[in-house]
GROMACS .gro file of C-alpha atoms in nm:
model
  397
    1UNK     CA    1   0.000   0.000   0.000
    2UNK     CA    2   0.145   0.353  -0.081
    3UNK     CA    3   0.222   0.551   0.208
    4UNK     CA    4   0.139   0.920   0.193
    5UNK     CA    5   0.501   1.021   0.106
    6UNK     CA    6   0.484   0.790  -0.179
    7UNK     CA    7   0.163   1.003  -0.304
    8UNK     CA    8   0.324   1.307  -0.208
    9UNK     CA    9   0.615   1.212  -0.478
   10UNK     CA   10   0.389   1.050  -0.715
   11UNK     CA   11   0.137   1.134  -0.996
   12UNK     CA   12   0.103   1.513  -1.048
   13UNK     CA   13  -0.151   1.504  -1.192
   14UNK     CA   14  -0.353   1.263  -0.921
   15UNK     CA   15  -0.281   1.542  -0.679
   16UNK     CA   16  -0.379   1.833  -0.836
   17UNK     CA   17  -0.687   1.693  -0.966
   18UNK     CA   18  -0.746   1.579  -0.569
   19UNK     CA   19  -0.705   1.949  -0.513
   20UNK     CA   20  -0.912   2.118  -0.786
   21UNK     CA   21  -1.229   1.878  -0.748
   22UNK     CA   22  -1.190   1.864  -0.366
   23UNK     CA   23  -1.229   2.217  -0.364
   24UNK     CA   24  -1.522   2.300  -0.634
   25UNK     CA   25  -1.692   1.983  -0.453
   26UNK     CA   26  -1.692   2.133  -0.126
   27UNK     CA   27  -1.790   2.504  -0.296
   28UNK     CA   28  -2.121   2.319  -0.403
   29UNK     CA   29  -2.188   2.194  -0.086
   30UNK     CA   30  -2.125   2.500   0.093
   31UNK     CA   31  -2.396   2.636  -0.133
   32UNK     CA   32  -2.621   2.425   0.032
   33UNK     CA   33  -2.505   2.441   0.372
   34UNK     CA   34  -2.592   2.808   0.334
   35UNK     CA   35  -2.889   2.816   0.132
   36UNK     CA   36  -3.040   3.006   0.380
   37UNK     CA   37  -2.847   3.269   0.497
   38UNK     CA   38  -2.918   3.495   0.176
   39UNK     CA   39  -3.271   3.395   0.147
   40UNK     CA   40  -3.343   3.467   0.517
   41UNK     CA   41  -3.586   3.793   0.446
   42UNK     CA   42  -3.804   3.581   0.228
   43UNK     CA   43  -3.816   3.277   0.422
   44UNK     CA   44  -3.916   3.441   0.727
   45UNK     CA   45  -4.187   3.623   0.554
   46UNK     CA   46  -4.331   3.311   0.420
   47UNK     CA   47  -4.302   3.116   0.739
   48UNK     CA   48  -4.380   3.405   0.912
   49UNK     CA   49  -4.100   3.402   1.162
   50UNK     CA   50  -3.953   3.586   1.434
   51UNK     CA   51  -3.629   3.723   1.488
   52UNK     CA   52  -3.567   3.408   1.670
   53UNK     CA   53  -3.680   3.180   1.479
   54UNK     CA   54  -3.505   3.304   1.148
   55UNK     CA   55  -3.163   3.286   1.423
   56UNK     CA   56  -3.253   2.958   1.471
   57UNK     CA   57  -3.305   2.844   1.122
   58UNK     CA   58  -3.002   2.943   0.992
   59UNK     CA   59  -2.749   2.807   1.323
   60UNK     CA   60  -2.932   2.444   1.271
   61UNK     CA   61  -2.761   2.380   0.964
   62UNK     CA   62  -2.445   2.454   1.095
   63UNK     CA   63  -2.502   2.213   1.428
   64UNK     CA   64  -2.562   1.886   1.213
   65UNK     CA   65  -2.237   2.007   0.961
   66UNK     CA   66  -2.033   2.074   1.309
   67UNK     CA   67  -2.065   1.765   1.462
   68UNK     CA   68  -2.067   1.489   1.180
   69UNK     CA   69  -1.767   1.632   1.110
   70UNK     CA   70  -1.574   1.426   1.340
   71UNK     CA   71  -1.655   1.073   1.221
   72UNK     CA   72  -1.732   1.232   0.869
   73UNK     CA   73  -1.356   1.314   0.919
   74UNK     CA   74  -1.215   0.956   1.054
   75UNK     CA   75  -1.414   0.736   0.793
   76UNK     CA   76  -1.212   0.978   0.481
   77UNK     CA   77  -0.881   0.879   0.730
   78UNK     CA   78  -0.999   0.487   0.695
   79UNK     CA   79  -1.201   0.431   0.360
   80UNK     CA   80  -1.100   0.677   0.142
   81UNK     CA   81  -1.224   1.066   0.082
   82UNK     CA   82  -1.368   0.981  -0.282
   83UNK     CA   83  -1.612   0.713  -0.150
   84UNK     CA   84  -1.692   0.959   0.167
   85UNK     CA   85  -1.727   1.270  -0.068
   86UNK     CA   86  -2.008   1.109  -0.347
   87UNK     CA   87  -2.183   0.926  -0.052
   88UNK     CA   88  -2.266   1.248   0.102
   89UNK     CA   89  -2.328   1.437  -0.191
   90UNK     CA   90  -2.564   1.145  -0.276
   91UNK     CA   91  -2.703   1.229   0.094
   92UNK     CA   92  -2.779   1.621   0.065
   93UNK     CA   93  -2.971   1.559  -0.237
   94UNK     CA   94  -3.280   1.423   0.025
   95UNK     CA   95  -3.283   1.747   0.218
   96UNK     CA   96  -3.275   1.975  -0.083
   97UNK     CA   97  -3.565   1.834  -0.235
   98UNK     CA   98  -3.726   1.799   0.113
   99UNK     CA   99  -3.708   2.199   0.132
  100UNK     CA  100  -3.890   2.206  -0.181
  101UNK     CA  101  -4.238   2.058  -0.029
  102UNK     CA  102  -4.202   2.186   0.375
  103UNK     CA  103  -4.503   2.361   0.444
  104UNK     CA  104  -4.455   2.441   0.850
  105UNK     CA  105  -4.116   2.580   1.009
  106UNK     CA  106  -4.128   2.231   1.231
  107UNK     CA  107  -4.036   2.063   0.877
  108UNK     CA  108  -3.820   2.352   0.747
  109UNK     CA  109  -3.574   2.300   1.049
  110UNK     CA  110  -3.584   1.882   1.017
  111UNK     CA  111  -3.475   1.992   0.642
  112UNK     CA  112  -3.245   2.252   0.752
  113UNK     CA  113  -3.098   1.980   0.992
  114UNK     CA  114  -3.035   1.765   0.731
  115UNK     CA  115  -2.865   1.968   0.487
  116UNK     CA  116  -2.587   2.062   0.741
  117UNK     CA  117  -2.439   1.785   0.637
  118UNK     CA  118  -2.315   1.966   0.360
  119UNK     CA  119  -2.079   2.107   0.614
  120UNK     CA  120  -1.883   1.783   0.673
  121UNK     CA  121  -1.726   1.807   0.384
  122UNK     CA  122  -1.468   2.049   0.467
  123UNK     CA  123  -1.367   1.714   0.679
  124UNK     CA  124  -1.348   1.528   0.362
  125UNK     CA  125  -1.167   1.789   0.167
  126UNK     CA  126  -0.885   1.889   0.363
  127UNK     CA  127  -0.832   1.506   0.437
  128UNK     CA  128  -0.892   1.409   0.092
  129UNK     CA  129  -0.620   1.661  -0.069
  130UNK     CA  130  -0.391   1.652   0.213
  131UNK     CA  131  -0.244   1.301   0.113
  132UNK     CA  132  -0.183   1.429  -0.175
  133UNK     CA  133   0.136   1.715  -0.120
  134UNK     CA  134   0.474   1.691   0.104
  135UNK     CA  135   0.441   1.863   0.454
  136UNK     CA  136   0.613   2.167   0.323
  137UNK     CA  137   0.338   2.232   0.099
  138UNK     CA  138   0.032   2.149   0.273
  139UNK     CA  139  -0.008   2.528   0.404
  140UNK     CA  140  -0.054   2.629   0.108
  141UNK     CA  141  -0.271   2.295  -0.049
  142UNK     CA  142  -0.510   2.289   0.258
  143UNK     CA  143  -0.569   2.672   0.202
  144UNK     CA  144  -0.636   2.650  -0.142
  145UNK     CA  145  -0.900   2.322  -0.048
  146UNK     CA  146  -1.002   2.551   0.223
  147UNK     CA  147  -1.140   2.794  -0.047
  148UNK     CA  148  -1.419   2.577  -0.056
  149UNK     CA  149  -1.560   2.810   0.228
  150UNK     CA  150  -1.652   3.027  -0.120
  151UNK     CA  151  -1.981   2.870  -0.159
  152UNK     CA  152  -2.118   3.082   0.138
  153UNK     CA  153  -2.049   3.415  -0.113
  154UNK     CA  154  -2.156   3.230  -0.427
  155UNK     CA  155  -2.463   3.098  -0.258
  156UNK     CA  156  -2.532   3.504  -0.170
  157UNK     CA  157  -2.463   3.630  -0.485
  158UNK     CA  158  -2.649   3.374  -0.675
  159UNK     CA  159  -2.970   3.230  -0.480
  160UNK     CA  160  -3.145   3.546  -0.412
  161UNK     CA  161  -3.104   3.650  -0.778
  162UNK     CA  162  -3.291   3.319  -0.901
  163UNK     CA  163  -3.528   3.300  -0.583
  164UNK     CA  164  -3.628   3.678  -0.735
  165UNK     CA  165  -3.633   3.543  -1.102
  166UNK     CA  166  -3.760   3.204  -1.133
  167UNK     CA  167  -3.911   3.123  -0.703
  168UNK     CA  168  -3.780   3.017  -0.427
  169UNK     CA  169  -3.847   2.635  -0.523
  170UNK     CA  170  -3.585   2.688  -0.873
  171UNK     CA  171  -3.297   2.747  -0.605
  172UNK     CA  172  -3.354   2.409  -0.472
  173UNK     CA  173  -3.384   2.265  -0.835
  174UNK     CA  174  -3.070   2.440  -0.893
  175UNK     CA  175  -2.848   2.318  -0.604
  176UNK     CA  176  -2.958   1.928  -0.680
  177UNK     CA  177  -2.855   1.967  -1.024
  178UNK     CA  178  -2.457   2.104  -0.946
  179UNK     CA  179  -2.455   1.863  -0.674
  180UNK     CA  180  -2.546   1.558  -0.933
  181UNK     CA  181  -2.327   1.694  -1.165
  182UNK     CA  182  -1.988   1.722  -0.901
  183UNK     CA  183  -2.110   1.358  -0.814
  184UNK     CA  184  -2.059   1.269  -1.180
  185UNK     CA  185  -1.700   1.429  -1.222
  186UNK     CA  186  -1.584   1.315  -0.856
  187UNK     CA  187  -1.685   0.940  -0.969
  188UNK     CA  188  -1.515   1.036  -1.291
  189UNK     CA  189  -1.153   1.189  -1.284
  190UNK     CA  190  -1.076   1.180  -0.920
  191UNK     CA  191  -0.879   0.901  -0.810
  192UNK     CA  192  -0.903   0.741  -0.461
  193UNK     CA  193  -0.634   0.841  -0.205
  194UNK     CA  194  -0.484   0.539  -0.007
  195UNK     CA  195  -0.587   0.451   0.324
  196UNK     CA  196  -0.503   0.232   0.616
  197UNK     CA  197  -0.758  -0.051   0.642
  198UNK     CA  198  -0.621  -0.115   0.946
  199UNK     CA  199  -0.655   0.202   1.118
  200UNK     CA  200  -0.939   0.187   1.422
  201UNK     CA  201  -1.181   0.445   1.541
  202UNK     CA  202  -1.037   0.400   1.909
  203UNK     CA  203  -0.685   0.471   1.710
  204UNK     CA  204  -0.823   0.808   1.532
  205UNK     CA  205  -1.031   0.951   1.873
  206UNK     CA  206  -0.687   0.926   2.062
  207UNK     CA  207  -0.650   1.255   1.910
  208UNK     CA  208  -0.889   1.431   2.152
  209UNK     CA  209  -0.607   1.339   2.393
  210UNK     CA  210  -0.365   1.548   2.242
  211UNK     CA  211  -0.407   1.897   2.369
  212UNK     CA  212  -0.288   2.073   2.068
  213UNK     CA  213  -0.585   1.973   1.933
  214UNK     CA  214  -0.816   2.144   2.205
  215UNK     CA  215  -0.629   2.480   2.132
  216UNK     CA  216  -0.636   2.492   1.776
  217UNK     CA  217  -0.986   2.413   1.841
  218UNK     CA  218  -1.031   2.672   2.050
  219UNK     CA  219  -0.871   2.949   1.819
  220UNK     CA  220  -1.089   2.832   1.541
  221UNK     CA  221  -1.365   2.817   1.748
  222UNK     CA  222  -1.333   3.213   1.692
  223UNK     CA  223  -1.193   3.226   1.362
  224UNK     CA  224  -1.401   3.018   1.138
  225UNK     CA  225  -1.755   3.046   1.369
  226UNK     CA  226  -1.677   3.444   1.255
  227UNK     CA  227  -1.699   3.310   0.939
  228UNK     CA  228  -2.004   3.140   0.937
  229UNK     CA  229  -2.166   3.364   1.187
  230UNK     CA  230  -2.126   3.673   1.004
  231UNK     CA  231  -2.119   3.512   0.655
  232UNK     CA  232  -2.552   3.466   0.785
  233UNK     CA  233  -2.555   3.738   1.031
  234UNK     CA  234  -2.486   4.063   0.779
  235UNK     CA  235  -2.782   4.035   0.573
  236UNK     CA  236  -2.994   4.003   0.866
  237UNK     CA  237  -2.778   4.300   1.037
  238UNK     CA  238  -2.824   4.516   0.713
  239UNK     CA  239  -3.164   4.439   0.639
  240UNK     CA  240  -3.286   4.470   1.030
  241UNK     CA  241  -3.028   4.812   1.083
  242UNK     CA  242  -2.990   4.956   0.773
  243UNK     CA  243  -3.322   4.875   0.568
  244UNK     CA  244  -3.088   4.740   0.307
  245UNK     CA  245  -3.288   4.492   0.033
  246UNK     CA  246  -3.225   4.127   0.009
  247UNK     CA  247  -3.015   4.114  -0.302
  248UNK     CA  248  -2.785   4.409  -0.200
  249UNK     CA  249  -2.741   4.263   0.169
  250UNK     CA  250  -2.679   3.925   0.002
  251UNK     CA  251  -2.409   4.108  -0.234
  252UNK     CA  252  -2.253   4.216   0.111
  253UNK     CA  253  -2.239   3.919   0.289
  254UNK     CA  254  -2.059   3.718  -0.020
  255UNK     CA  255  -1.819   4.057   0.019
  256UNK     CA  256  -1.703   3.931   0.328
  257UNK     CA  257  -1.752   3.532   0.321
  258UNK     CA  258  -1.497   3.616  -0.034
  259UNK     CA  259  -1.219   3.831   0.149
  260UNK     CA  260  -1.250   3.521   0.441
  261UNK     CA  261  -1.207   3.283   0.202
  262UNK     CA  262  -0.938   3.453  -0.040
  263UNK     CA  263  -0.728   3.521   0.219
  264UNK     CA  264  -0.690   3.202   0.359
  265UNK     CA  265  -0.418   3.064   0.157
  266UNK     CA  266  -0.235   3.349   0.175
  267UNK     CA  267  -0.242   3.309   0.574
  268UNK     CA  268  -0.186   2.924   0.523
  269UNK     CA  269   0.133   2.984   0.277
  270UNK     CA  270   0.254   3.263   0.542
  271UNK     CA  271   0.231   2.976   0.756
  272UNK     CA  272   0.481   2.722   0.568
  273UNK     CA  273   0.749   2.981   0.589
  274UNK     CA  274   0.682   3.210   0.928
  275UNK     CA  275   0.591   3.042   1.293
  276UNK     CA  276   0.212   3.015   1.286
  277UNK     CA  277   0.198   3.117   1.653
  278UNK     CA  278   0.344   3.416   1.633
  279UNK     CA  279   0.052   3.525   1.345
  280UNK     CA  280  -0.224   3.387   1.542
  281UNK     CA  281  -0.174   3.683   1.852
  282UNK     CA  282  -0.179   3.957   1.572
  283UNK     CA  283  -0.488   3.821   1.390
  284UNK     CA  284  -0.671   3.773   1.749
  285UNK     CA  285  -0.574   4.130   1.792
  286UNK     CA  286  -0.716   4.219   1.520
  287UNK     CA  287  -1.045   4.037   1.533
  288UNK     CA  288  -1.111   4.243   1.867
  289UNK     CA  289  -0.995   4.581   1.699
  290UNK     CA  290  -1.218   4.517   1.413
  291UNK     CA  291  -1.520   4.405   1.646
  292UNK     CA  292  -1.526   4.706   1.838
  293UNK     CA  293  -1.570   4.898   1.485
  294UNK     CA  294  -1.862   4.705   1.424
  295UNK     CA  295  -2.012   4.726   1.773
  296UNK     CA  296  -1.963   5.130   1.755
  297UNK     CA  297  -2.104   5.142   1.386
  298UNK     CA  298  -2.462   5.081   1.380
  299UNK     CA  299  -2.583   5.440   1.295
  300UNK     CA  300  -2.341   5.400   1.017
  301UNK     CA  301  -2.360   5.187   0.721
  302UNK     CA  302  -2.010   5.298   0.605
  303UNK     CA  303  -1.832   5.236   0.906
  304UNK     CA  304  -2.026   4.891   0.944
  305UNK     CA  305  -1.881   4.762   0.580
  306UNK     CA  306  -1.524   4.917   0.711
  307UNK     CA  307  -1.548   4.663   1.021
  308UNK     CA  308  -1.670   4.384   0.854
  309UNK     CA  309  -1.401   4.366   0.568
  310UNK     CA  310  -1.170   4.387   0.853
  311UNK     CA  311  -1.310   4.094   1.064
  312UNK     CA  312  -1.307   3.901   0.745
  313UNK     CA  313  -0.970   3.926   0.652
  314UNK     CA  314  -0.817   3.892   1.007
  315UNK     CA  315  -1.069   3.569   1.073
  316UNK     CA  316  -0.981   3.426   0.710
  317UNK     CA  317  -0.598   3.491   0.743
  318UNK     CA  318  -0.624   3.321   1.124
  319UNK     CA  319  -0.846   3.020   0.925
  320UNK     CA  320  -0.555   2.984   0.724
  321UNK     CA  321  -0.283   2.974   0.995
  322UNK     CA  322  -0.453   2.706   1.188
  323UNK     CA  323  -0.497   2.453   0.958
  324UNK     CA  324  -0.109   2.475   0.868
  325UNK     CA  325  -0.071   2.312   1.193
  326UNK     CA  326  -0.317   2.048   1.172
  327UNK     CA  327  -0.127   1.773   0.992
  328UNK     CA  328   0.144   1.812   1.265
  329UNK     CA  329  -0.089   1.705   1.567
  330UNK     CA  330  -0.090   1.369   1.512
  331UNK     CA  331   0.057   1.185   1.140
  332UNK     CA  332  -0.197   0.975   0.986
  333UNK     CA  333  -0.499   1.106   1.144
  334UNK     CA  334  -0.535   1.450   0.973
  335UNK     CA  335  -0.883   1.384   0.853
  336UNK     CA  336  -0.973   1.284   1.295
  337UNK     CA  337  -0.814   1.621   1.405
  338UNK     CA  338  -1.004   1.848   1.099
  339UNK     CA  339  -1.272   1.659   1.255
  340UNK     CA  340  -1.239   1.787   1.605
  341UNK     CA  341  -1.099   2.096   1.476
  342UNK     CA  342  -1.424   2.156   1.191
  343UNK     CA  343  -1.652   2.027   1.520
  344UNK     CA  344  -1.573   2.341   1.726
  345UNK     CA  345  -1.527   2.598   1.492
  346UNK     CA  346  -1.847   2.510   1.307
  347UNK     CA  347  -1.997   2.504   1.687
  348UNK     CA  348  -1.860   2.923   1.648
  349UNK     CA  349  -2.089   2.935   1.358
  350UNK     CA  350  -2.393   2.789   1.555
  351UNK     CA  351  -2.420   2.983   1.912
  352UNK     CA  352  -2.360   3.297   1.772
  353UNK     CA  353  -2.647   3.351   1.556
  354UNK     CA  354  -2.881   3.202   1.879
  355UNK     CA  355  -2.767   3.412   2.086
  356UNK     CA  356  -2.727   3.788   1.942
  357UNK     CA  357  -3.127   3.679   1.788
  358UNK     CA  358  -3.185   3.613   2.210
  359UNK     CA  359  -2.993   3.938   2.285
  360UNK     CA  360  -3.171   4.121   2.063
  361UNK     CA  361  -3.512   4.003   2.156
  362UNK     CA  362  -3.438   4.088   2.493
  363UNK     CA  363  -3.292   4.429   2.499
  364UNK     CA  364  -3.385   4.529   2.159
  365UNK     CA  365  -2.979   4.564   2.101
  366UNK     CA  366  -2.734   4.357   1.860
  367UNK     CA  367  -2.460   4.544   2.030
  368UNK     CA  368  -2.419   4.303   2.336
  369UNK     CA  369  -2.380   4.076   2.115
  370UNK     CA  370  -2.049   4.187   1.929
  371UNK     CA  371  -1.911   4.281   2.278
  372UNK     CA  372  -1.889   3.896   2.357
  373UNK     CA  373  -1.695   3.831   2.043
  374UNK     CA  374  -1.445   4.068   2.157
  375UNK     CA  375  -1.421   3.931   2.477
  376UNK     CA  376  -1.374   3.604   2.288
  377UNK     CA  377  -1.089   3.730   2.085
  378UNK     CA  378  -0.914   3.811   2.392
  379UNK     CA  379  -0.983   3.515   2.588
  380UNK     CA  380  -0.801   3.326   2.276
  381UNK     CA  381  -0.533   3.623   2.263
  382UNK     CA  382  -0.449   3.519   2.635
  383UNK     CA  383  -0.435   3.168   2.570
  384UNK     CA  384  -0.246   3.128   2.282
  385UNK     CA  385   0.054   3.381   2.438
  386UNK     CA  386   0.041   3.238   2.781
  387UNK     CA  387   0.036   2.876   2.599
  388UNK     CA  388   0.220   2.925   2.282
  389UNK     CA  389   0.405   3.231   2.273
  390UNK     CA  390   0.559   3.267   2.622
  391UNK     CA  391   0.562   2.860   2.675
  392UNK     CA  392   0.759   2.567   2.531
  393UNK     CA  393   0.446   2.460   2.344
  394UNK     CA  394   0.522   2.440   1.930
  395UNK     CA  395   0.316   2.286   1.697
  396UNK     CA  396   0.535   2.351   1.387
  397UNK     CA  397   0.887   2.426   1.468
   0.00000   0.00000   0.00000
């Protein structure tokens, strides 16, 4: 059986292929994963929902696509990311048509639940392409697979434009028929990476006893639940705030989940070359800085876009950083610790959204709200320099 230096040295083609359709696979499935996010406005007025309720519709996706992603994770470690990846495109195919007939928000959120498994497969990507590229390149490689994170933009700049043109059903239609069609070319020109049969689940949970991987999924805890949190938050902040319409707040949000996602191999390739580490306290730093903008901007529309595209490039740079060290926490079990890793920071994507709707429904205020993602960027500020910084803790050397 080839090990995974043998397919780092091997078939150029193989790998890059691994890359590209690893990638564009998991853009699709992001699409789904965040079907809702742009089409919040109209779904709540046709489920007639509250503030609340449209919070909680659009965190449930992201609790299904947060925790699968653990053993989504290990079974791409033991049976191979191809199989893993068509299965559960094959999978979100039942949800997405299920949206298409819900008449009551009871069924909408069993749907919604569903079709967060969409979000495992940033599991099955980065584990998937990893194999694939020498350790020395796999900041760069997992940030480019990591790109996948575009679907959230092109699901805003797309599904409210074909909700408006051709109903809210035709997005649906459209989603099953790019997922079918990424199930075709994955079957087709992808080839399997190798695995070890013998690998056992006890084997690939020993990685929760590592404590590296509890801090790096802590820190992306805040980094990527930023992402995912705002990436469904801004329309609802524009459109709430700033009367902004549902195509030009949708337009918005892909602004930022883009600069998130573009950055992110930038970040990961700054990572290959510079300690990690010393990044991560700067883009912490940053997050905080940037928050506090935010928090002080809602009378201002300008000022609000100014914070945002700062968050977003400080939380996709950070995304970027972290998963440089993932590989490193324990060999042959990348796709467990993306697993844990994914798990928490999609858990960052989930609370959020519950609780600034709570906040807000309770004091009328979405300014609480930001002030506890501050606080959080400190808390991880602290940890990572009394851990990392000042301590004889080191990931990558």
């Amino acid at each position: 059986m080839a090990t995974q230096q043998d397919v780092a040295h091997g078939s150029r083609y193989n790998a890059y292929m691994a890359l590209f359709m690893a990638t564009v696979a998991m853009i699709v499935c992001f699409m789904s994963w965040s079907n809702f996010a742009p089409l919040s406005a109209q779904v709540a007025t046709m489920f007639h929902l509250s503030v609340g309720q449209k919070t909680l519709l659009l965190a449930t996706p992201v609790l299904l696509g947060s925790i699968m992603r653990i053993p989504v994770g290990i079974l791409s470690d033991k049976y191979g990311g191809k199989k893993v990846y068509i299965i559960l495109m094959v999978f979100i195919l039942i949800p997405l048509f299920m949206i298409t007939k819900v008449h009551t928000f009871g069924m909408l959120l069993v749907a919604a639940l569903l079709v967060g498994m969409a979000g495992t497969s940033f599991a099955v990507g980065v584990s998937y392409a990893s194999v694939w590229f020498p350790p020395e390149q796999q900041g760069f490689a997992l940030g480019i697979v990591a790109m996948g994170n575009m679907g959230n933009a092109v699901a805003a700049l797309t599904l409210p434009k074909i909700s408006a043109s051709y109903g809210f059903t035709a997005v649906y239609h459209f989603l099953m028929v790019l997922t079918v069609i990424l199930i075709i070319l994955f079957a087709i020109f992808c080839k399997e990476m190798p695995t070890n049969k013998e690998k056992t689940i006890s084997g690939a949970l020993s990685v929760a006893k590592e404590s590296s991987t509890w801090y790096l999924s802590l820190f992306y805890f805040l980094t990527f639940g930023l992402f995912v949190s705002f990436t469904n938050l801004t329309p609802v902040f524009l459109g709430d705030i700033f009367g902004v319409n549902a195509v030009t707040a949708g337009l918005y949000s892909a602004l930022f989940a883009a600069l998130c996602t573009l950055i992110r191999p930038v970040g990961g390739s700054a990572a290959d070359h510079l300690r990690p580490m010393s990044m991560l306290q700067w883009v912490f730093i940053l997050i905080a800085i940037f928050s506090a903008v935010i928090m002080l901007s809602f009378k201002s529309q300008a000022i609000f876009i100014i914070g945002i595209v700062g968050t977003g490039l400080a939380a996709g740079w950070g995304n970027g950083v972290i998963f440089k060290m993932v590989p490193y926490v324990s060999k042959g079990n990348t796709g467990a610790v993306t697993g844990f890793v994914g798990a928490v920071g999609g858990l960052g994507g989930f609370f959020p959204p519950l609780v600034v709707g709570w906040i807000k429904g309770w004091t009328g205020s979405y300014e609480i709200g930001i002030a506890l993602l501050i606080i959080t960027a400190l808390i991880c500020w602290y940890v990572l320099r009394r851990r990392f910084i000042k301590g004889d803790v080191h990931i990558v050397q």
